[in-house]
PDB file of C-alpha atoms in Angstrom:
ATOM      1  CA  MET A   1      16.756 -14.538 125.123  1.00 43.00           C
ATOM      2  CA  SER A   2      17.370 -17.268 122.582  1.00 44.00           C
ATOM      3  CA  PRO A   3      16.346 -16.322 119.041  1.00 45.00           C
ATOM      4  CA  PHE A   4      14.595 -19.673 118.737  1.00 43.00           C
ATOM      5  CA  ASN A   5      11.451 -21.100 120.111  1.00 45.00           C
ATOM      6  CA  LEU A   6      12.671 -23.973 122.250  1.00 41.00           C
ATOM      7  CA  THR A   7       9.429 -25.882 121.813  1.00 43.00           C
ATOM      8  CA  GLY A   8       9.851 -26.251 118.087  1.00 44.00           C
ATOM      9  CA  SER A   9      12.247 -25.927 115.181  1.00 67.00           C
ATOM     10  CA  THR A  10      10.761 -22.723 113.773  1.00 73.00           C
ATOM     11  CA  PRO A  11      12.976 -19.695 114.545  1.00 78.00           C
ATOM     12  CA  THR A  12      11.553 -16.552 116.093  1.00 85.00           C
ATOM     13  CA  THR A  13      14.272 -14.279 114.694  1.00 91.00           C
ATOM     14  CA  PHE A  14      17.113 -14.294 112.203  1.00 94.00           C
ATOM     15  CA  ILE A  15      20.320 -12.271 112.343  1.00 94.00           C
ATOM     16  CA  LEU A  16      21.367 -10.346 109.221  1.00 95.00           C
ATOM     17  CA  THR A  17      25.129  -9.815 109.043  1.00 92.00           C
ATOM     18  CA  GLY A  18      25.231  -7.209 106.305  1.00 92.00           C
ATOM     19  CA  ILE A  19      28.163  -7.495 103.889  1.00 91.00           C
ATOM     20  CA  PRO A  20      30.659 -10.054 105.245  1.00 86.00           C
ATOM     21  CA  GLY A  21      34.208  -8.710 105.488  1.00 84.00           C
ATOM     22  CA  MET A  22      33.081  -5.107 105.005  1.00 88.00           C
ATOM     23  CA  GLU A  23      31.462  -4.444 108.384  1.00 87.00           C
ATOM     24  CA  GLN A  24      33.791  -1.489 109.058  1.00 90.00           C
ATOM     25  CA  LEU A  25      32.623   0.152 105.840  1.00 90.00           C
ATOM     26  CA  HIS A  26      28.877  -0.241 106.425  1.00 93.00           C
ATOM     27  CA  VAL A  27      28.378   3.431 107.329  1.00 94.00           C
ATOM     28  CA  TRP A  28      30.288   4.610 104.271  1.00 95.00           C
ATOM     29  CA  ILE A  29      28.491   2.149 101.996  1.00 93.00           C
ATOM     30  CA  SER A  30      25.159   3.383 103.352  1.00 95.00           C
ATOM     31  CA  ILE A  31      25.776   6.914 102.013  1.00 96.00           C
ATOM     32  CA  PRO A  32      25.556   6.064  98.277  1.00 95.00           C
ATOM     33  CA  PHE A  33      22.887   3.432  98.980  1.00 95.00           C
ATOM     34  CA  CYS A  34      20.715   5.969 100.816  1.00 96.00           C
ATOM     35  CA  SER A  35      21.311   8.581  98.103  1.00 96.00           C
ATOM     36  CA  MET A  36      20.287   6.152  95.353  1.00 96.00           C
ATOM     37  CA  TYR A  37      17.202   5.096  97.302  1.00 97.00           C
ATOM     38  CA  LEU A  38      16.061   8.702  97.850  1.00 97.00           C
ATOM     39  CA  ALA A  39      16.735   9.491  94.179  1.00 95.00           C
ATOM     40  CA  ALA A  40      14.688   6.420  93.164  1.00 95.00           C
ATOM     41  CA  LEU A  41      11.801   7.545  95.390  1.00 96.00           C
ATOM     42  CA  LEU A  42      11.950  11.032  93.893  1.00 94.00           C
ATOM     43  CA  GLY A  43      12.279   9.907  90.274  1.00 92.00           C
ATOM     44  CA  ASN A  44       9.509   7.318  90.378  1.00 94.00           C
ATOM     45  CA  GLY A  45       7.304   9.606  92.460  1.00 93.00           C
ATOM     46  CA  VAL A  46       7.650  12.441  89.937  1.00 91.00           C
ATOM     47  CA  LEU A  47       6.983  10.012  87.089  1.00 92.00           C
ATOM     48  CA  LEU A  48       3.802   8.701  88.744  1.00 93.00           C
ATOM     49  CA  LEU A  49       2.615  12.222  89.575  1.00 91.00           C
ATOM     50  CA  THR A  50       3.227  13.419  86.019  1.00 90.00           C
ATOM     51  CA  ILE A  51       1.367  10.552  84.368  1.00 91.00           C
ATOM     52  CA  TRP A  52      -1.508  10.783  86.874  1.00 91.00           C
ATOM     53  CA  THR A  53      -2.012  14.536  86.454  1.00 88.00           C
ATOM     54  CA  GLU A  54      -1.569  14.712  82.672  1.00 87.00           C
ATOM     55  CA  ARG A  55      -4.544  13.232  80.834  1.00 87.00           C
ATOM     56  CA  SER A  56      -2.597  13.169  77.568  1.00 86.00           C
ATOM     57  CA  LEU A  57      -0.354  10.507  79.136  1.00 87.00           C
ATOM     58  CA  HIS A  58      -3.264   8.212  80.036  1.00 90.00           C
ATOM     59  CA  GLN A  59      -2.229   5.819  77.284  1.00 92.00           C
ATOM     60  CA  PRO A  60      -1.256   2.125  77.545  1.00 93.00           C
ATOM     61  CA  MET A  61       2.469   2.816  77.139  1.00 91.00           C
ATOM     62  CA  TYR A  62       2.524   5.246  80.059  1.00 92.00           C
ATOM     63  CA  LEU A  63       0.147   3.211  82.204  1.00 94.00           C
ATOM     64  CA  PHE A  64       2.529   0.265  81.894  1.00 94.00           C
ATOM     65  CA  LEU A  65       5.307   2.659  82.875  1.00 93.00           C
ATOM     66  CA  CYS A  66       3.287   3.530  85.994  1.00 94.00           C
ATOM     67  CA  MET A  67       3.080  -0.166  86.859  1.00 96.00           C
ATOM     68  CA  LEU A  68       6.842  -0.457  86.412  1.00 94.00           C
ATOM     69  CA  ALA A  69       7.422   2.546  88.694  1.00 95.00           C
ATOM     70  CA  ILE A  70       5.180   1.050  91.394  1.00 96.00           C
ATOM     71  CA  ALA A  71       7.021  -2.274  91.135  1.00 96.00           C
ATOM     72  CA  ASP A  72      10.382  -0.470  91.376  1.00 95.00           C
ATOM     73  CA  LEU A  73       9.286   1.429  94.476  1.00 96.00           C
ATOM     74  CA  THR A  74       8.047  -1.793  96.068  1.00 96.00           C
ATOM     75  CA  LEU A  75      11.302  -3.596  95.260  1.00 95.00           C
ATOM     76  CA  SER A  76      13.608  -0.975  96.756  1.00 95.00           C
ATOM     77  CA  THR A  77      11.376  -0.158  99.743  1.00 96.00           C
ATOM     78  CA  THR A  78      11.134  -3.832 100.670  1.00 96.00           C
ATOM     79  CA  ALA A  79      14.905  -4.138 101.080  1.00 96.00           C
ATOM     80  CA  VAL A  80      16.597  -0.772 101.535  1.00 96.00           C
ATOM     81  CA  PRO A  81      15.073   0.618 104.798  1.00 96.00           C
ATOM     82  CA  LYS A  82      16.001  -2.531 106.730  1.00 95.00           C
ATOM     83  CA  MET A  83      19.407  -2.500 105.055  1.00 95.00           C
ATOM     84  CA  LEU A  84      20.035   1.088 106.170  1.00 96.00           C
ATOM     85  CA  ALA A  85      18.834   0.300 109.707  1.00 95.00           C
ATOM     86  CA  LEU A  86      21.377  -2.522 109.789  1.00 95.00           C
ATOM     87  CA  PHE A  87      24.176  -0.233 108.554  1.00 94.00           C
ATOM     88  CA  TRP A  88      23.335   2.721 110.801  1.00 95.00           C
ATOM     89  CA  PHE A  89      21.893   1.254 113.998  1.00 93.00           C
ATOM     90  CA  GLN A  90      23.199  -2.342 113.967  1.00 90.00           C
ATOM     91  CA  ALA A  91      19.564  -3.504 113.767  1.00 91.00           C
ATOM     92  CA  ARG A  92      20.508  -7.011 112.707  1.00 92.00           C
ATOM     93  CA  GLU A  93      17.529  -8.933 114.061  1.00 94.00           C
ATOM     94  CA  ILE A  94      14.511  -9.638 111.900  1.00 95.00           C
ATOM     95  CA  SER A  95      11.603 -11.819 112.932  1.00 94.00           C
ATOM     96  CA  PHE A  96      10.864 -15.036 111.081  1.00 94.00           C
ATOM     97  CA  GLY A  97       7.543 -13.659 109.820  1.00 94.00           C
ATOM     98  CA  ALA A  98       9.112 -10.365 108.702  1.00 95.00           C
ATOM     99  CA  CYS A  99      11.898 -12.259 106.960  1.00 96.00           C
ATOM    100  CA  LEU A 100       9.419 -14.394 105.005  1.00 96.00           C
ATOM    101  CA  THR A 101       7.389 -11.290 104.157  1.00 96.00           C
ATOM    102  CA  GLN A 102      10.466  -9.488 102.867  1.00 97.00           C
ATOM    103  CA  MET A 103      11.487 -12.558 100.865  1.00 96.00           C
ATOM    104  CA  PHE A 104       8.008 -12.844  99.356  1.00 96.00           C
ATOM    105  CA  PHE A 105       7.748  -9.218  98.216  1.00 96.00           C
ATOM    106  CA  LEU A 106      11.269  -9.171  96.786  1.00 94.00           C
ATOM    107  CA  HIS A 107      10.711 -12.220  94.584  1.00 93.00           C
ATOM    108  CA  PHE A 108       7.073 -11.290  93.897  1.00 95.00           C
ATOM    109  CA  THR A 109       8.053  -7.841  92.642  1.00 95.00           C
ATOM    110  CA  CYS A 110      10.804  -9.201  90.397  1.00 92.00           C
ATOM    111  CA  SER A 111       8.365 -11.654  88.827  1.00 93.00           C
ATOM    112  CA  ALA A 112       5.739  -8.931  88.371  1.00 95.00           C
ATOM    113  CA  GLU A 113       8.297  -6.630  86.709  1.00 94.00           C
ATOM    114  CA  SER A 114       9.042  -9.341  84.163  1.00 93.00           C
ATOM    115  CA  VAL A 115       5.349  -9.474  83.187  1.00 94.00           C
ATOM    116  CA  ILE A 116       5.185  -5.672  82.967  1.00 95.00           C
ATOM    117  CA  LEU A 117       8.249  -5.548  80.708  1.00 94.00           C
ATOM    118  CA  LEU A 118       6.657  -8.200  78.488  1.00 94.00           C
ATOM    119  CA  ALA A 119       3.473  -6.116  78.336  1.00 95.00           C
ATOM    120  CA  MET A 120       5.518  -3.043  77.357  1.00 93.00           C
ATOM    121  CA  ALA A 121       7.172  -5.031  74.563  1.00 92.00           C
ATOM    122  CA  LEU A 122       3.778  -6.213  73.288  1.00 93.00           C
ATOM    123  CA  ASP A 123       2.565  -2.597  73.471  1.00 93.00           C
ATOM    124  CA  ARG A 124       5.404  -1.529  71.123  1.00 90.00           C
ATOM    125  CA  PHE A 125       4.729  -4.560  68.899  1.00 92.00           C
ATOM    126  CA  VAL A 126       1.061  -3.630  68.399  1.00 93.00           C
ATOM    127  CA  ALA A 127       1.854   0.087  68.015  1.00 89.00           C
ATOM    128  CA  ILE A 128       4.426  -0.524  65.254  1.00 88.00           C
ATOM    129  CA  CYS A 129       3.134  -3.640  63.506  1.00 88.00           C
ATOM    130  CA  PHE A 130      -0.635  -2.998  63.805  1.00 90.00           C
ATOM    131  CA  PRO A 131      -1.017   0.764  64.381  1.00 87.00           C
ATOM    132  CA  LEU A 132      -4.610   0.895  63.112  1.00 90.00           C
ATOM    133  CA  ARG A 133      -5.693  -1.732  65.664  1.00 92.00           C
ATOM    134  CA  TYR A 134      -3.786  -0.245  68.605  1.00 92.00           C
ATOM    135  CA  SER A 135      -6.755   1.444  70.277  1.00 91.00           C
ATOM    136  CA  THR A 136      -8.977  -1.607  69.879  1.00 93.00           C
ATOM    137  CA  VAL A 137      -6.395  -4.123  71.155  1.00 93.00           C
ATOM    138  CA  LEU A 138      -4.887  -2.172  74.060  1.00 93.00           C
ATOM    139  CA  THR A 139      -8.046  -0.899  75.678  1.00 93.00           C
ATOM    140  CA  PRO A 140      -8.154   0.346  79.311  1.00 93.00           C
ATOM    141  CA  SER A 141      -9.720  -2.997  80.209  1.00 95.00           C
ATOM    142  CA  ALA A 142      -6.831  -4.889  78.570  1.00 95.00           C
ATOM    143  CA  VAL A 143      -4.283  -2.768  80.446  1.00 95.00           C
ATOM    144  CA  ALA A 144      -6.069  -3.403  83.762  1.00 95.00           C
ATOM    145  CA  LYS A 145      -6.231  -7.158  83.065  1.00 96.00           C
ATOM    146  CA  THR A 146      -2.508  -7.156  82.305  1.00 95.00           C
ATOM    147  CA  GLY A 147      -1.768  -5.584  85.681  1.00 96.00           C
ATOM    148  CA  LEU A 148      -4.016  -8.136  87.384  1.00 97.00           C
ATOM    149  CA  ALA A 149      -2.318 -10.971  85.497  1.00 96.00           C
ATOM    150  CA  ALA A 150       1.092  -9.736  86.672  1.00 95.00           C
ATOM    151  CA  VAL A 151      -0.082  -9.784  90.292  1.00 96.00           C
ATOM    152  CA  LEU A 152      -1.826 -13.177  90.121  1.00 96.00           C
ATOM    153  CA  ARG A 153       0.947 -14.963  88.240  1.00 95.00           C
ATOM    154  CA  SER A 154       3.640 -13.639  90.556  1.00 94.00           C
ATOM    155  CA  PHE A 155       1.601 -14.573  93.621  1.00 96.00           C
ATOM    156  CA  CYS A 156       1.052 -18.136  92.388  1.00 94.00           C
ATOM    157  CA  ILE A 157       4.767 -18.575  91.636  1.00 93.00           C
ATOM    158  CA  ILE A 158       6.244 -17.082  94.830  1.00 94.00           C
ATOM    159  CA  PHE A 159       3.651 -17.952  97.497  1.00 95.00           C
ATOM    160  CA  PRO A 160       4.627 -21.687  97.584  1.00 94.00           C
ATOM    161  CA  CYS A 161       8.122 -20.609  98.688  1.00 95.00           C
ATOM    162  CA  ILE A 162       6.653 -19.592 102.051  1.00 95.00           C
ATOM    163  CA  PHE A 163       5.352 -23.141 102.666  1.00 94.00           C
ATOM    164  CA  LEU A 164       8.604 -24.666 101.388  1.00 94.00           C
ATOM    165  CA  LEU A 165      10.497 -22.642 104.014  1.00 94.00           C
ATOM    166  CA  ARG A 166       8.046 -23.136 106.868  1.00 92.00           C
ATOM    167  CA  ARG A 167       8.301 -26.924 106.573  1.00 91.00           C
ATOM    168  CA  LEU A 168      12.069 -26.869 107.211  1.00 91.00           C
ATOM    169  CA  PRO A 169      13.708 -27.419 110.641  1.00 91.00           C
ATOM    170  CA  PHE A 170      16.464 -24.895 111.435  1.00 88.00           C
ATOM    171  CA  CYS A 171      18.083 -26.472 114.538  1.00 83.00           C
ATOM    172  CA  GLY A 172      19.537 -23.261 115.943  1.00 77.00           C
ATOM    173  CA  HIS A 173      20.976 -21.774 112.741  1.00 78.00           C
ATOM    174  CA  SER A 174      19.927 -18.137 112.617  1.00 87.00           C
ATOM    175  CA  VAL A 175      22.645 -16.064 110.917  1.00 92.00           C
ATOM    176  CA  ILE A 176      21.920 -14.931 107.350  1.00 93.00           C
ATOM    177  CA  ALA A 177      25.041 -13.642 105.613  1.00 89.00           C
ATOM    178  CA  HIS A 178      23.168 -10.957 103.706  1.00 92.00           C
ATOM    179  CA  THR A 179      21.515  -7.561 104.084  1.00 94.00           C
ATOM    180  CA  TYR A 180      18.023  -8.902 103.362  1.00 95.00           C
ATOM    181  CA  CYS A 181      16.105 -12.181 103.298  1.00 94.00           C
ATOM    182  CA  GLU A 182      15.789 -14.201 100.121  1.00 91.00           C
ATOM    183  CA  HIS A 183      14.557 -17.721  99.493  1.00 92.00           C
ATOM    184  CA  ILE A 184      17.729 -19.761  99.088  1.00 89.00           C
ATOM    185  CA  GLY A 185      19.588 -17.757 101.719  1.00 89.00           C
ATOM    186  CA  ILE A 186      16.965 -18.747 104.311  1.00 93.00           C
ATOM    187  CA  ALA A 187      16.739 -22.350 103.102  1.00 93.00           C
ATOM    188  CA  ARG A 188      20.496 -22.876 103.491  1.00 90.00           C
ATOM    189  CA  LEU A 189      20.147 -22.399 107.260  1.00 91.00           C
ATOM    190  CA  ALA A 190      17.948 -25.490 107.543  1.00 92.00           C
ATOM    191  CA  CYS A 191      19.290 -28.748 108.936  1.00 89.00           C
ATOM    192  CA  ALA A 192      17.414 -30.826 106.363  1.00 90.00           C
ATOM    193  CA  ASP A 193      17.398 -31.628 102.672  1.00 91.00           C
ATOM    194  CA  ILE A 194      16.604 -28.423 100.758  1.00 93.00           C
ATOM    195  CA  SER A 195      16.748 -29.897  97.254  1.00 92.00           C
ATOM    196  CA  VAL A 196      13.042 -29.115  96.718  1.00 94.00           C
ATOM    197  CA  ASN A 197      13.651 -25.479  97.635  1.00 92.00           C
ATOM    198  CA  VAL A 198      16.699 -25.283  95.375  1.00 88.00           C
ATOM    199  CA  TRP A 199      14.969 -26.821  92.380  1.00 90.00           C
ATOM    200  CA  TYR A 200      11.738 -24.885  92.853  1.00 91.00           C
ATOM    201  CA  GLY A 201      13.573 -21.607  93.438  1.00 85.00           C
ATOM    202  CA  LEU A 202      15.692 -22.131  90.344  1.00 81.00           C
ATOM    203  CA  VAL A 203      13.489 -23.935  87.839  1.00 85.00           C
ATOM    204  CA  VAL A 204      10.034 -22.402  88.299  1.00 84.00           C
ATOM    205  CA  PRO A 205      10.819 -18.657  88.423  1.00 79.00           C
ATOM    206  CA  PHE A 206      13.699 -19.074  85.964  1.00 80.00           C
ATOM    207  CA  THR A 207      11.529 -20.918  83.452  1.00 86.00           C
ATOM    208  CA  VAL A 208       8.748 -18.326  83.683  1.00 88.00           C
ATOM    209  CA  VAL A 209      11.138 -15.375  83.357  1.00 85.00           C
ATOM    210  CA  VAL A 210      12.948 -17.018  80.428  1.00 88.00           C
ATOM    211  CA  LEU A 211       9.560 -17.537  78.744  1.00 93.00           C
ATOM    212  CA  ASP A 212       8.833 -13.817  79.207  1.00 93.00           C
ATOM    213  CA  LEU A 213      12.239 -12.958  77.755  1.00 91.00           C
ATOM    214  CA  LEU A 214      11.715 -15.238  74.748  1.00 94.00           C
ATOM    215  CA  LEU A 215       8.350 -13.600  74.023  1.00 94.00           C
ATOM    216  CA  ILE A 216      10.004 -10.183  74.301  1.00 94.00           C
ATOM    217  CA  ILE A 217      12.708 -11.266  71.825  1.00 92.00           C
ATOM    218  CA  VAL A 218      10.066 -12.583  69.410  1.00 94.00           C
ATOM    219  CA  SER A 219       8.133  -9.296  69.716  1.00 92.00           C
ATOM    220  CA  TYR A 220      11.230  -7.280  68.881  1.00 91.00           C
ATOM    221  CA  GLY A 221      12.008  -9.632  66.008  1.00 91.00           C
ATOM    222  CA  PHE A 222       8.650  -8.729  64.436  1.00 91.00           C
ATOM    223  CA  ILE A 223       9.226  -5.056  65.290  1.00 88.00           C
ATOM    224  CA  LEU A 224      12.613  -5.030  63.516  1.00 86.00           C
ATOM    225  CA  LEU A 225      11.050  -6.770  60.525  1.00 87.00           C
ATOM    226  CA  ALA A 226       8.287  -4.157  60.366  1.00 85.00           C
ATOM    227  CA  LEU A 227      10.777  -1.287  60.729  1.00 81.00           C
ATOM    228  CA  SER A 228      12.924  -2.630  57.884  1.00 79.00           C
ATOM    229  CA  ARG A 229       9.908  -2.279  55.591  1.00 79.00           C
ATOM    230  CA  LEU A 230       9.231   1.367  56.429  1.00 72.00           C
ATOM    231  CA  PRO A 231       9.998   3.564  53.396  1.00 71.00           C
ATOM    232  CA  SER A 232      10.655   6.701  55.466  1.00 67.00           C
ATOM    233  CA  GLY A 233      13.962   6.998  57.285  1.00 66.00           C
ATOM    234  CA  SER A 234      12.539   9.534  59.744  1.00 69.00           C
ATOM    235  CA  ALA A 235       9.653   7.214  60.666  1.00 62.00           C
ATOM    236  CA  ARG A 236      12.118   4.367  61.152  1.00 70.00           C
ATOM    237  CA  HIS A 237      14.315   6.534  63.386  1.00 71.00           C
ATOM    238  CA  LYS A 238      11.331   7.668  65.445  1.00 69.00           C
ATOM    239  CA  ALA A 239      10.177   4.074  65.983  1.00 68.00           C
ATOM    240  CA  PHE A 240      13.709   2.985  66.967  1.00 72.00           C
ATOM    241  CA  HIS A 241      13.911   5.870  69.437  1.00 71.00           C
ATOM    242  CA  THR A 242      10.564   4.890  70.979  1.00 70.00           C
ATOM    243  CA  CYS A 243      11.735   1.304  71.495  1.00 80.00           C
ATOM    244  CA  GLY A 244      15.183   2.353  72.697  1.00 80.00           C
ATOM    245  CA  SER A 245      14.013   3.333  76.184  1.00 79.00           C
ATOM    246  CA  HIS A 246      12.322  -0.014  76.686  1.00 82.00           C
ATOM    247  CA  VAL A 247      15.397  -1.917  75.482  1.00 85.00           C
ATOM    248  CA  CYS A 248      17.562  -0.017  77.999  1.00 84.00           C
ATOM    249  CA  VAL A 249      15.154  -0.922  80.808  1.00 87.00           C
ATOM    250  CA  LEU A 250      15.198  -4.571  79.683  1.00 88.00           C
ATOM    251  CA  PHE A 251      18.980  -4.674  80.030  1.00 87.00           C
ATOM    252  CA  LEU A 252      18.822  -2.948  83.425  1.00 84.00           C
ATOM    253  CA  PHE A 253      16.430  -5.619  84.697  1.00 88.00           C
ATOM    254  CA  TYR A 254      17.391  -8.923  83.092  1.00 87.00           C
ATOM    255  CA  VAL A 255      21.200  -8.713  83.012  1.00 82.00           C
ATOM    256  CA  PRO A 256      21.724  -7.985  86.757  1.00 80.00           C
ATOM    257  CA  ALA A 257      18.917 -10.408  87.689  1.00 78.00           C
ATOM    258  CA  ALA A 258      20.456 -13.250  85.689  1.00 77.00           C
ATOM    259  CA  PHE A 259      23.958 -12.512  86.969  1.00 76.00           C
ATOM    260  CA  THR A 260      22.799 -12.342  90.599  1.00 72.00           C
ATOM    261  CA  ALA A 261      20.748 -15.552  90.368  1.00 70.00           C
ATOM    262  CA  LEU A 262      23.475 -17.546  88.607  1.00 71.00           C
ATOM    263  CA  THR A 263      26.359 -16.385  90.828  1.00 70.00           C
ATOM    264  CA  GLN A 264      24.326 -17.188  93.931  1.00 65.00           C
ATOM    265  CA  ARG A 265      23.857 -20.801  92.860  1.00 64.00           C
ATOM    266  CA  PHE A 266      26.938 -21.547  90.747  1.00 67.00           C
ATOM    267  CA  GLY A 267      29.498 -18.827  91.472  1.00 62.00           C
ATOM    268  CA  HIS A 268      31.270 -20.624  94.300  1.00 67.00           C
ATOM    269  CA  ASN A 269      34.582 -18.929  93.451  1.00 75.00           C
ATOM    270  CA  ILE A 270      33.085 -15.432  93.727  1.00 77.00           C
ATOM    271  CA  PRO A 271      33.650 -13.857  97.182  1.00 82.00           C
ATOM    272  CA  PRO A 272      30.393 -13.545  99.179  1.00 82.00           C
ATOM    273  CA  LYS A 273      30.868  -9.805  99.631  1.00 84.00           C
ATOM    274  CA  VAL A 274      30.933  -9.320  95.855  1.00 84.00           C
ATOM    275  CA  HIS A 275      27.720 -11.290  95.414  1.00 83.00           C
ATOM    276  CA  ILE A 276      25.955  -9.410  98.230  1.00 89.00           C
ATOM    277  CA  LEU A 277      27.094  -6.021  96.929  1.00 87.00           C
ATOM    278  CA  LEU A 278      25.717  -6.892  93.486  1.00 85.00           C
ATOM    279  CA  ALA A 279      22.471  -8.139  95.031  1.00 87.00           C
ATOM    280  CA  ASN A 280      22.130  -4.836  96.892  1.00 90.00           C
ATOM    281  CA  LEU A 281      22.783  -2.826  93.756  1.00 86.00           C
ATOM    282  CA  TYR A 282      20.141  -4.886  91.954  1.00 87.00           C
ATOM    283  CA  VAL A 283      17.404  -3.549  94.255  1.00 92.00           C
ATOM    284  CA  LEU A 284      18.734   0.004  93.786  1.00 92.00           C
ATOM    285  CA  PHE A 285      19.891   0.471  90.191  1.00 90.00           C
ATOM    286  CA  PRO A 286      16.719  -0.420  88.207  1.00 91.00           C
ATOM    287  CA  PRO A 287      14.429   1.733  90.435  1.00 93.00           C
ATOM    288  CA  LEU A 288      16.967   4.568  90.168  1.00 93.00           C
ATOM    289  CA  LEU A 289      17.672   4.408  86.444  1.00 90.00           C
ATOM    290  CA  ASN A 290      14.304   3.424  84.942  1.00 89.00           C
ATOM    291  CA  PRO A 291      12.636   6.848  85.433  1.00 89.00           C
ATOM    292  CA  ILE A 292      15.845   8.558  84.270  1.00 86.00           C
ATOM    293  CA  VAL A 293      15.941   6.467  81.083  1.00 85.00           C
ATOM    294  CA  TYR A 294      12.329   7.238  80.209  1.00 80.00           C
ATOM    295  CA  GLY A 295      12.584  10.859  81.347  1.00 75.00           C
ATOM    296  CA  VAL A 296      15.688  11.557  79.275  1.00 70.00           C
ATOM    297  CA  ARG A 297      14.723   9.603  76.144  1.00 70.00           C
ATOM    298  CA  THR A 298      11.004  10.403  75.971  1.00 74.00           C
ATOM    299  CA  GLN A 299      10.385  14.041  75.069  1.00 73.00           C
ATOM    300  CA  GLN A 300       6.680  13.871  75.909  1.00 76.00           C
ATOM    301  CA  ILE A 301       7.489  12.820  79.487  1.00 80.00           C
ATOM    302  CA  ARG A 302      10.230  15.458  79.784  1.00 78.00           C
ATOM    303  CA  ASP A 303       7.881  18.213  78.684  1.00 78.00           C
ATOM    304  CA  LYS A 304       5.075  17.083  80.979  1.00 77.00           C
ATOM    305  CA  VAL A 305       7.405  16.735  83.984  1.00 78.00           C
ATOM    306  CA  VAL A 306       8.523  20.346  83.554  1.00 76.00           C
ATOM    307  CA  LYS A 307       4.923  21.430  83.076  1.00 76.00           C
ATOM    308  CA  VAL A 308       3.711  19.662  86.227  1.00 72.00           C
ATOM    309  CA  LEU A 309       6.626  20.807  88.393  1.00 71.00           C
ATOM    310  CA  VAL A 310       6.403  24.430  87.252  1.00 74.00           C
ATOM    311  CA  CYS A 311       2.608  24.756  87.514  1.00 65.00           C
ATOM    312  CA  PRO A 312       1.482  21.834  89.717  1.00 57.00           C
ATOM    313  CA  LYS A 313      -1.875  23.240  90.810  1.00 56.00           C
ATOM    314  CA  SER A 314      -3.164  23.944  87.318  1.00 52.00           C
ATOM    315  CA  HIS A 315      -2.627  20.343  86.205  1.00 54.00           C
ATOM    316  CA  LEU A 316      -4.357  18.375  88.938  1.00 53.00           C
ATOM    317  CA  PRO A 317      -7.116  16.120  87.506  1.00 52.00           C
ATOM    318  CA  ARG A 318     -10.651  17.371  88.011  1.00 49.00           C
TER     319      ARG A 318
END
């Protein structure tokens, strides 16, 4: 059966090729990918369980960390299961609706993570620069509104991409040279002008994410200024250590995201397989490493994880 509806220009299915030029290695590549995905599920799951069961961790900093863990799980689960099915079972077909859904949640989650990371930076800013006002500024209501703002802003930015894709005619082009669906990759199959898709996909999300990054940089500028005024070296070291985990997570998110986005649009000399491998690692590395970074660098989380795993029943919330 033809993968296209003959009565119109909207495709019924797309074909995902995987990693071009490395088809013979798909099974071998799937082994580390699957291992990283399972480790990400375990790490983020343990982190969520620990924060949920330990009332002492019901603080804004850790609640934002919960949001980050949920976003990480959504990001990897949106892409990796289909990717593994492609590698293991040659399940290359994906319906048009499923492809758009996957595209939406991938970009939506990335946008939401940017808001969450900004919120975590503002949390550290208030905690260090205005410690006496911390509990009055970052109330449970403020934390909940931040999570809602992350969802609403990301939805408003990414949802128009669905309409921008649905308006395009595809004229029989159905092969996506990738392991998952993303906005520009789908748009390039169209037999029409996609300049609106290119400019919207580049300018709008990029501008919003850059704004988040600038606000994060400003927050850390004030934090460094406040730390330089601390008379106690131990207090300064403790504050630096607290911010260190968040800075590591910032690099894990923004550096691969920027590199992937820029090479996709401007890196014409980079082999496609290199770009696709990096794009795959982007949906695996942050979800894998974020809980490790916070677990290793934050003693309070380390202690509570051990406590919950050793005596799980005695720490369930009542």
